[in-house]
Coordinates of C-alpha atoms in Angstrom, one line a residue:
Chain S
M128 CA 91.2 7.2 12.3
V129 CA 87.6 6.8 13.2
S130 CA 86.2 3.6 11.7
L131 CA 82.6 3.4 10.6
L132 CA 82.3 -0.2 11.5
D133 CA 83.6 0.2 15.0
P134 CA 80.8 -1.0 17.4
T135 CA 80.9 2.3 19.4
M136 CA 80.6 4.3 16.2
L137 CA 77.7 2.1 15.0
T138 CA 76.0 2.7 18.3
N139 CA 76.5 6.4 17.9
I140 CA 75.1 6.5 14.4
F141 CA 72.1 4.5 15.6
L142 CA 71.6 6.9 18.5
I143 CA 71.6 9.9 16.1
A144 CA 69.1 8.1 13.9
I145 CA 66.9 7.4 16.9
S146 CA 67.2 11.0 18.1
G147 CA 66.2 12.4 14.7
T148 CA 63.2 10.1 14.7
L149 CA 62.3 11.2 18.2
I150 CA 62.3 14.8 17.0
C151 CA 60.0 13.8 14.1
I152 CA 57.6 12.1 16.4
A153 CA 57.7 15.1 18.7
V154 CA 56.5 17.4 16.0
H155 CA 53.3 15.3 15.7
F156 CA 52.4 15.9 19.4
I157 CA 52.8 19.6 19.2
P158 CA 49.4 21.5 18.6
V159 CA 50.3 23.6 15.5
G160 CA 47.5 25.5 14.0
G161 CA 49.3 27.6 11.4
A162 CA 47.7 30.6 9.8
P163 CA 44.1 29.3 10.5
A164 CA 44.8 29.1 14.2
A165 CA 46.3 32.6 14.1
M166 CA 42.8 33.7 13.1
A167 CA 41.2 31.5 15.7
Q168 CA 39.7 29.2 13.1
A169 CA 41.6 26.1 14.0
T170 CA 42.7 24.5 17.3
G171 CA 46.3 25.0 18.4
I172 CA 49.0 27.6 18.6
G173 CA 49.0 30.0 15.6
T174 CA 52.3 29.5 14.0
G175 CA 54.1 27.0 11.8
T176 CA 55.2 23.5 12.7
V177 CA 58.9 24.2 12.2
E178 CA 58.8 27.4 14.3
L179 CA 57.2 25.7 17.3
A180 CA 59.1 22.4 17.2
A181 CA 62.5 24.0 16.5
G182 CA 61.8 26.9 18.9
S183 CA 61.1 24.6 21.9
G184 CA 63.7 22.1 20.8
L185 CA 66.5 24.7 20.6
V186 CA 65.7 25.9 24.1
G187 CA 66.1 22.2 25.1
L188 CA 69.4 22.1 23.3
L189 CA 70.5 25.2 25.2
T190 CA 69.6 23.9 28.6
A191 CA 71.1 20.5 27.9
S192 CA 74.4 21.9 26.6
H193 CA 74.6 24.4 29.4
M194 CA 74.1 21.6 31.9
Y195 CA 76.7 19.4 30.2
A196 CA 79.2 22.2 30.1
G197 CA 78.8 22.9 33.8
E198 CA 78.9 19.3 34.8
P199 CA 81.1 17.4 32.2
N200 CA 80.8 14.1 34.2
A201 CA 77.0 14.1 34.2
P202 CA 75.4 10.9 33.2
V203 CA 73.4 10.9 29.9
S204 CA 70.1 10.7 31.7
L205 CA 70.7 14.0 33.4
V206 CA 71.6 15.8 30.1
L207 CA 68.5 14.4 28.4
A208 CA 66.4 15.4 31.4
A209 CA 67.8 19.0 31.2
G210 CA 67.0 19.0 27.5
A211 CA 63.4 17.8 28.0
M212 CA 62.8 20.3 30.8
G213 CA 64.0 23.3 28.8
S214 CA 61.8 22.3 25.9
M215 CA 58.8 21.7 28.1
I216 CA 59.2 25.1 29.9
M217 CA 59.3 26.8 26.5
M218 CA 56.3 25.0 25.1
A219 CA 54.3 25.6 28.3
S220 CA 55.1 29.3 28.2
V221 CA 54.0 29.5 24.6
G222 CA 50.8 27.6 25.4
I223 CA 49.9 29.8 28.3
A224 CA 50.7 33.0 26.5
C225 CA 48.6 31.8 23.5
G226 CA 45.8 30.8 25.9
I227 CA 45.7 34.2 27.5
M228 CA 45.5 35.8 24.0
Y229 CA 42.8 33.5 22.7
A230 CA 40.7 33.8 25.9
Y231 CA 41.0 37.5 26.6
G232 CA 42.1 39.0 23.3
V233 CA 40.2 37.1 20.7
G234 CA 37.5 36.0 23.1
V235 CA 37.0 32.4 22.0
P236 CA 36.2 29.3 24.2
F237 CA 38.9 26.6 23.9
A238 CA 37.4 23.7 21.9
S239 CA 38.6 21.0 19.5
A240 CA 36.5 19.9 16.5
Q241 CA 38.3 16.6 16.2
V242 CA 36.9 15.0 19.4
K243 CA 33.5 15.1 21.1
R244 CA 35.0 15.2 24.6
D245 CA 38.4 16.2 25.8
P246 CA 40.2 12.9 26.5
I247 CA 41.8 14.3 29.6
T248 CA 39.2 16.6 31.3
G249 CA 36.1 14.9 29.7
A250 CA 34.6 18.3 28.9
R251 CA 32.2 18.5 25.9
Q252 CA 33.9 20.1 22.9
D253 CA 31.4 20.1 20.0
L254 CA 29.0 22.6 21.8
Y255 CA 31.6 25.3 21.8
V256 CA 33.0 25.0 18.3
S257 CA 32.0 27.9 16.2
K258 CA 30.3 27.1 12.9
G259 CA 32.7 27.0 10.0
T260 CA 35.8 26.6 12.1
Q261 CA 38.0 23.6 13.1
G262 CA 37.9 24.6 16.8
H263 CA 39.8 27.3 18.5
G264 CA 42.2 28.0 21.4
V265 CA 44.4 25.5 23.1
P266 CA 42.2 22.9 25.0
T267 CA 43.8 20.9 27.8
V268 CA 44.4 17.9 25.6
C269 CA 46.4 20.0 23.1
F270 CA 48.4 21.6 25.9
V271 CA 49.3 18.2 27.4
S272 CA 50.1 16.8 24.0
G273 CA 52.4 19.8 23.3
L274 CA 54.2 19.2 26.6
I275 CA 54.8 15.5 25.6
G276 CA 56.0 16.6 22.2
A277 CA 58.4 19.2 23.7
A278 CA 59.8 16.6 26.1
L279 CA 60.5 14.1 23.2
G280 CA 62.0 16.9 21.0
G281 CA 64.2 18.1 23.9
I282 CA 65.4 14.6 24.6
G283 CA 66.1 14.0 20.9
G284 CA 68.1 17.2 20.5
A285 CA 70.0 16.7 23.8
L286 CA 70.9 13.1 22.7
I287 CA 72.4 14.2 19.4
Y288 CA 74.4 16.8 21.2
Y289 CA 75.6 14.4 23.9
V290 CA 76.7 11.8 21.3
L291 CA 78.5 14.4 19.0
V292 CA 80.3 16.1 21.9
G293 CA 81.5 12.7 23.0
I294 CA 82.9 12.0 19.5
Y295 CA 84.4 15.4 18.7
T296 CA 85.9 16.4 22.1
P297 CA 89.0 14.2 21.8
L298 CA 89.6 15.5 18.3
I299 CA 89.0 19.3 18.5
T300 CA 88.9 20.1 22.2
T301 CA 87.7 23.7 22.3
S302 CA 85.5 23.8 19.1
A303 CA 83.7 20.5 19.8
A304 CA 80.7 22.1 21.5
A305 CA 80.3 24.6 18.7
V306 CA 80.5 22.0 15.9
A307 CA 78.3 19.6 17.8
G308 CA 75.7 22.3 18.5
V309 CA 75.5 23.5 14.9
F310 CA 75.3 20.0 13.6
T311 CA 72.4 19.3 16.1
V312 CA 70.6 22.5 15.0
A313 CA 70.9 21.3 11.3
V314 CA 69.6 17.8 12.1
F315 CA 66.8 19.4 14.2
Y316 CA 65.6 21.6 11.4
V317 CA 65.7 18.9 8.8
N318 CA 63.7 16.6 11.1
S319 CA 61.2 19.2 12.0
V320 CA 60.5 20.2 8.4
I321 CA 60.0 16.6 7.1
P322 CA 57.0 15.8 9.4
S323 CA 55.6 19.3 8.9
Y324 CA 55.2 18.3 5.2
G325 CA 53.5 15.1 6.3
V326 CA 51.0 16.8 8.5
A327 CA 50.5 19.5 5.9
G328 CA 50.5 22.5 8.2
T329 CA 48.1 21.7 11.1
I330 CA 47.8 19.0 13.7
E331 CA 46.2 19.1 17.1
G332 CA 48.1 16.5 19.0
F333 CA 47.8 12.7 19.7
H334 CA 44.0 12.8 19.7
D335 CA 43.9 14.1 16.1
P336 CA 43.0 11.3 13.6
K337 CA 45.8 12.7 11.4
F338 CA 48.3 11.6 14.1
R339 CA 47.9 7.9 13.4
R340 CA 47.6 8.4 9.6
V341 CA 50.9 10.3 9.0
L342 CA 53.1 9.3 11.9
P343 CA 54.5 6.0 10.4
K344 CA 55.6 7.4 7.0
D345 CA 57.1 10.5 8.5
A346 CA 59.0 8.5 11.1
V347 CA 60.4 6.2 8.4
T348 CA 61.5 9.2 6.3
S349 CA 63.1 10.8 9.4
F350 CA 64.8 7.6 10.4
V351 CA 66.4 7.2 6.9
V352 CA 67.5 10.9 6.8
S353 CA 68.8 10.9 10.4
L354 CA 70.7 7.7 9.8
L355 CA 72.4 9.4 6.8
S356 CA 73.1 12.4 9.1
G357 CA 74.6 10.1 11.7
I358 CA 77.0 8.5 9.2
I359 CA 78.0 11.9 8.0
A360 CA 78.6 13.1 11.6
V361 CA 80.9 10.2 12.3
M362 CA 82.7 10.7 9.0
I363 CA 83.3 14.4 9.9
A364 CA 85.1 13.1 13.0
G365 CA 87.2 10.9 10.7
G366 CA 88.2 14.0 8.7
M367 CA 89.3 15.9 11.9
V368 CA 92.1 13.5 12.7
Chain M
M249 CA 51.3 37.6 -17.9
S250 CA 52.0 34.7 -20.2
D251 CA 53.7 36.9 -22.8
I252 CA 56.6 37.5 -20.4
K253 CA 59.3 34.8 -20.7
D254 CA 60.9 33.5 -17.6
V255 CA 64.6 32.8 -17.3
P256 CA 64.8 29.0 -17.8
P257 CA 65.7 27.0 -14.7
N258 CA 68.8 25.5 -16.3
T259 CA 70.3 28.9 -17.0
L260 CA 69.8 29.9 -13.3
T261 CA 71.2 26.6 -12.2
L262 CA 74.4 27.2 -14.2
F263 CA 74.5 30.8 -13.0
G264 CA 74.2 29.6 -9.3
I265 CA 76.7 26.8 -9.5
I266 CA 79.4 28.5 -11.6
G267 CA 79.0 31.9 -9.8
G268 CA 78.9 30.3 -6.4
L269 CA 82.0 28.1 -7.0
V270 CA 84.0 30.8 -8.6
G271 CA 83.2 33.2 -5.7
I272 CA 84.2 30.6 -3.1
Y273 CA 87.4 29.7 -4.9
L274 CA 88.4 33.4 -5.1
S275 CA 87.7 34.1 -1.5
P276 CA 91.2 33.4 -0.2
Y277 CA 92.5 36.3 -2.4
F278 CA 89.5 38.6 -2.1
P279 CA 87.1 37.6 0.7
T280 CA 84.2 39.7 -0.7
A281 CA 84.1 37.3 -3.6
G282 CA 82.7 34.6 -1.4
A283 CA 79.6 36.7 -0.6
L284 CA 79.2 37.6 -4.3
G285 CA 79.3 33.8 -5.1
A286 CA 76.7 33.2 -2.3
M287 CA 74.5 35.8 -3.9
C288 CA 74.5 33.9 -7.2
A289 CA 73.4 30.9 -5.2
V290 CA 70.7 32.9 -3.4
V291 CA 69.2 34.0 -6.8
W292 CA 69.3 30.3 -8.0
G293 CA 67.8 29.1 -4.7
A294 CA 65.1 31.7 -4.6
D295 CA 64.0 30.6 -8.1
A296 CA 64.1 26.9 -7.1
V297 CA 62.0 27.7 -4.0
R298 CA 59.6 29.5 -6.3
R299 CA 59.2 26.5 -8.6
V300 CA 58.6 24.1 -5.6
A301 CA 56.6 26.3 -3.3
K302 CA 54.2 27.3 -6.1
Y303 CA 52.4 24.0 -5.5
G304 CA 51.7 24.9 -1.9
L305 CA 53.7 23.3 0.8
G306 CA 51.0 23.5 3.4
T307 CA 53.4 24.7 6.0
G308 CA 54.8 28.0 4.8
V309 CA 57.6 28.9 2.4
P310 CA 60.3 29.6 5.0
S311 CA 60.3 25.9 6.1
I312 CA 61.9 24.9 2.8
G313 CA 64.7 27.5 3.3
Q314 CA 65.4 26.1 6.8
L315 CA 65.5 22.6 5.3
A316 CA 67.9 23.7 2.6
L317 CA 70.3 25.4 4.9
G318 CA 70.1 22.5 7.4
M319 CA 71.1 20.1 4.7
G320 CA 73.7 22.7 3.5
I321 CA 75.4 22.9 6.9
I322 CA 75.6 19.1 7.2
A323 CA 77.0 18.8 3.7
A324 CA 79.5 21.7 4.1
M325 CA 80.9 20.4 7.4
F326 CA 81.2 16.9 6.0
S327 CA 83.0 17.9 2.8
L328 CA 85.4 20.4 4.4
A329 CA 86.4 18.0 7.1
L330 CA 87.0 15.2 4.6
T331 CA 89.1 17.3 2.2
R332 CA 91.6 18.7 4.7
S333 CA 94.5 17.5 2.7
V334 CA 93.1 18.4 -0.7
T335 CA 91.3 21.7 0.1
L336 CA 90.6 22.5 -3.5
A337 CA 88.1 19.6 -3.7
G338 CA 86.1 20.9 -0.7
P339 CA 83.5 23.1 -2.3
I340 CA 82.8 20.7 -5.2
L341 CA 82.5 17.7 -2.9
A342 CA 80.1 19.9 -0.7
L343 CA 78.0 20.6 -3.8
I344 CA 77.8 16.9 -4.7
T345 CA 77.1 15.8 -1.1
A346 CA 74.3 18.4 -0.7
S347 CA 72.8 17.4 -4.0
I348 CA 72.7 13.7 -2.9
I349 CA 71.1 14.6 0.4
G350 CA 68.6 16.8 -1.3
L351 CA 67.8 14.0 -3.9
I352 CA 67.2 11.5 -1.1
I353 CA 64.9 13.9 0.9
G354 CA 63.1 14.9 -2.3
W355 CA 62.6 11.2 -3.3
L356 CA 61.3 10.4 0.2
A357 CA 59.0 13.5 0.3
Q358 CA 57.6 12.5 -3.1
N359 CA 57.3 8.7 -2.6
V360 CA 57.0 8.1 1.1
I361 CA 55.3 11.2 2.5
K362 CA 53.5 11.5 -0.9
M363 CA 53.5 15.3 -1.3
K364 CA 52.3 15.2 -4.9
I365 CA 54.6 18.0 -6.1
P366 CA 55.9 16.9 -9.6
V367 CA 59.0 19.1 -9.4
M368 CA 59.8 18.0 -5.8
I369 CA 62.8 15.8 -6.5
R370 CA 64.6 18.2 -8.8
G371 CA 63.6 21.2 -6.7
M372 CA 64.8 19.7 -3.4
T373 CA 68.2 18.7 -5.0
E374 CA 68.6 22.3 -6.3
I375 CA 67.6 23.9 -3.1
A376 CA 70.0 21.8 -1.0
A377 CA 72.8 22.5 -3.5
A378 CA 72.1 26.2 -3.4
G379 CA 71.9 26.0 0.4
V380 CA 75.4 24.6 0.7
L381 CA 76.9 27.3 -1.7
I382 CA 75.2 30.0 0.4
I383 CA 76.7 28.6 3.6
L384 CA 80.1 28.2 2.1
G385 CA 80.1 31.5 0.3
Y386 CA 79.2 33.6 3.3
S387 CA 81.4 31.6 5.6
A388 CA 84.3 32.1 3.2
T389 CA 83.7 35.9 3.4
V390 CA 83.8 35.9 7.2
A391 CA 86.8 33.4 7.5
G392 CA 88.8 34.6 4.5
N393 CA 89.2 31.1 3.2
Y394 CA 87.2 27.9 2.7
V395 CA 89.2 25.3 4.6
F396 CA 87.9 23.4 7.7
A397 CA 90.7 24.6 9.9
G398 CA 90.0 28.2 9.0
I399 CA 86.2 28.2 9.1
I400 CA 85.9 26.4 12.5
P401 CA 87.6 29.1 14.7
K402 CA 86.3 32.1 12.7
V403 CA 82.8 31.0 11.9
F404 CA 81.7 28.2 14.2
D405 CA 83.4 29.1 17.5
N406 CA 82.0 32.6 17.6
G407 CA 78.5 31.7 16.5
V408 CA 78.5 33.6 13.2
I409 CA 77.4 30.3 11.5
L410 CA 74.0 30.7 13.2
A411 CA 73.6 34.1 11.7
I412 CA 74.6 32.7 8.3
F413 CA 72.0 29.9 8.8
W414 CA 69.1 32.3 9.7
V415 CA 69.9 35.2 7.4
G416 CA 70.8 32.9 4.6
T417 CA 67.5 31.0 5.1
L418 CA 65.6 34.3 4.8
A419 CA 67.6 35.5 1.8
M420 CA 66.5 32.4 0.0
A421 CA 62.9 32.0 1.2
H422 CA 61.9 35.6 1.6
P423 CA 61.7 36.5 -2.2
F424 CA 59.0 34.0 -3.0
N425 CA 57.3 34.4 0.4
A426 CA 56.9 38.1 -0.3
C427 CA 56.0 37.9 -4.0
L428 CA 53.7 34.9 -4.1
G429 CA 50.2 35.2 -5.4
P430 CA 48.4 35.3 -8.7
D431 CA 50.4 38.3 -10.1
E432 CA 53.8 36.8 -9.1
R433 CA 56.5 37.4 -11.7
Q434 CA 60.0 35.9 -11.9
K435 CA 61.8 39.1 -12.8
R436 CA 60.5 40.9 -9.7
L437 CA 61.3 37.9 -7.5
L438 CA 64.9 37.7 -8.8
Y439 CA 65.6 41.4 -8.1
L440 CA 64.3 40.9 -4.6
A441 CA 66.5 37.8 -4.3
V442 CA 69.6 39.9 -5.3
S443 CA 68.5 42.5 -2.7
T444 CA 68.1 40.0 0.2
G445 CA 71.4 38.4 -0.8
A446 CA 73.0 41.9 -0.7
I447 CA 71.6 42.6 2.8
T448 CA 73.0 39.3 4.0
M449 CA 76.4 40.2 2.4
T450 CA 76.3 43.5 4.3
L451 CA 75.7 41.7 7.6
M452 CA 78.5 39.2 6.8
G453 CA 80.7 42.2 6.2
I454 CA 80.0 43.4 9.8
A455 CA 81.0 39.9 11.0
A456 CA 84.1 40.0 8.8
L457 CA 85.1 43.3 10.4
M458 CA 85.4 41.3 13.6
T459 CA 87.3 38.4 12.1
L460 CA 89.3 39.8 9.2
G461 CA 89.4 43.6 9.8
V462 CA 89.7 45.8 6.8
S463 CA 88.3 43.4 4.2
G464 CA 85.0 43.5 6.0
V465 CA 84.7 47.2 5.1
Y466 CA 84.9 46.3 1.4
T467 CA 82.2 43.6 1.9
I468 CA 80.0 46.1 3.7
I469 CA 80.4 48.8 1.0
V470 CA 79.8 46.4 -2.0
G471 CA 76.8 44.9 -0.1
I472 CA 75.2 48.3 0.5
I473 CA 75.7 49.4 -3.1
L474 CA 74.3 46.2 -4.5
W475 CA 71.4 46.4 -2.1
L476 CA 70.5 49.9 -3.1
I477 CA 70.7 49.1 -6.8
S478 CA 68.7 45.9 -6.6
Y479 CA 66.1 47.3 -4.3
K480 CA 65.5 50.2 -6.7
K481 CA 65.1 47.7 -9.5
F482 CA 62.7 45.7 -7.4
W483 CA 60.8 48.9 -6.5
D484 CA 60.5 49.8 -10.3
E485 CA 59.2 46.3 -11.1
V486 CA 56.6 46.6 -8.3
Y487 CA 55.4 49.9 -9.8
K488 CA 55.3 48.4 -13.3
D489 CA 53.3 45.4 -12.1
V490 CA 50.9 47.6 -10.1
A491 CA 50.4 49.8 -13.2
S492 CA 49.3 46.7 -15.2
V493 CA 46.8 45.8 -12.4
L494 CA 45.5 49.4 -12.1
G495 CA 45.6 50.0 -15.8
T496 CA 42.7 47.7 -16.5
G497 CA 40.5 50.7 -15.9
L498 CA 37.4 51.2 -13.7
L499 CA 34.3 49.1 -13.8
P500 CA 31.7 50.5 -16.3
K501 CA 29.0 52.5 -14.4
T502 CA 26.1 51.1 -16.4
E503 CA 25.7 47.7 -18.1
G504 CA 26.2 48.1 -21.8

C-alpha cells in the first residue's frame, strides 16, 4: 500500500506541485497575442495561451518520454533536458513561421509597444509601432522570452512524467507510461489554462509590465491546484495495488 | 429575445447528472448507453460553459473545455483506481471528486486571480462535473465497462483517451463558441450541443469497433441518426433566428 506520509511520496507530491507551478510560470514567458495578434494589432504569436503553451509543452512531453523509453536508466537531468529541448524546438519553429508570415505576408515591422527599446538588441521600438495598435510581429525579446518559457514548460511536463512513471511502473508495468502520460497532459492543461485567465488573453513576455503584476497570484493558484493533483496522483497509485 | 424562456440551469444539471450516471451504469450491459449518458453531460456542460463564458474569459471559450476535461481525467482516474473493490461507487465518487476540484479552481479563480465572474464558482464546479461524466461515458462505450482494470487496457494503452479528451472538449466548448454573440439563444445552442455530442459518439463507435467489435456498430448507427436529427433541428433554429433578424424590414428610404 502506498502511504501518503512516506518521505519519498511526499517528495513526489512536492515535485509534481513544483512542476505544475513551472508550467504556470512558463505560460507567462510565452508571447501570446491572441486574436489581436492574429490581425497584427498586438505583439506576439496570434493564437491563444493554452494552444501555445500546451502545444510546445506536449512536444516536450513526447521528446522526454521517448528519451526515457529508449534509455530507462537515464538520470532525471537528461529526461528534463530532452523535454526542454523538444519544447524549445517547437516554440522556435512557431516563432520563425510566425515571423515569416508577419514580415512577408502581413508586411509589418516587428515592434513592441510595452518597451521603448528592445532589452536584448537595444533597437528602438516606439518609432515602428503603428498608431492604434499594441505593436506587431515577434520582436527579438519576445522570441527569446518564448524560448525561456518553452524550456520551463518542457522541464515541468517532463518532471511530472518522470515522477509518475517512477511511481506507477512497479504497480502496472506495461500501462504505466500511458497512465503517467495522460495524467501529465491533464495537469498540463489545467496549469496552462489557469495563468491564461490571469493574463487575460495576451502577454508579451518577461518585459511586459503585466508579467510582474499577475505572476505571483497565478503561481500561488497553480501551486495549490498542482499540489492537489500530486496528492491525487499518489492516491491513484494506492488504488492500483 | 427576452420573451423566450431559457431552460433553468437546475433542470439541465439534473438532466446531466442523472442521464450521465444512468448511461454509465448501463454501459456493461449495453455499451452504447455510456455515450448516450455522456451526451446528456455534453448538453449540461455546454450550457454551463455558456453561463460562464458569457462574461468573457479573455482567452477564448475552448480553454474552459480543456480545463474541464483536464480536471475530469484526473478525477476519473482517481475515483476508478480507488474503487477497484467496490466498482459501483466509481462513477459517483468521480462526480464528487470532480466537483470538489472544480469548486477549488473556481474559488481560486474568483478570489486569487480575481476574474470578476459572479457565476465562476458554481460554473466551474458544474463544468468539471460534466467533464468527468463525458470522460467516463465515452470511455465506458469504448471499453464496455467502467472499471479501472477494463478502461486502462482498452482506453488508455491504445491512446483512445486522447481522442476522448480532444473531441470531448470540442463537444462541450464548440456550441457556445459557435453561437456566441448578441443574438445567442439557448435553444439553438442546446441543439448544437446534442449534435456535437452525437458526432463524438460516432467517433467513439469507430474506436469501439476496434476494442469491442459489433457493439461499436450500434454506437456508430445511433450516433449518426442522432447527429442527423439534432443537426436538422439546429439548422431549423438558425433559419428561425435569421428570419427574426431579417424580418425587421429594410431601412426607410426617406426620413418621415
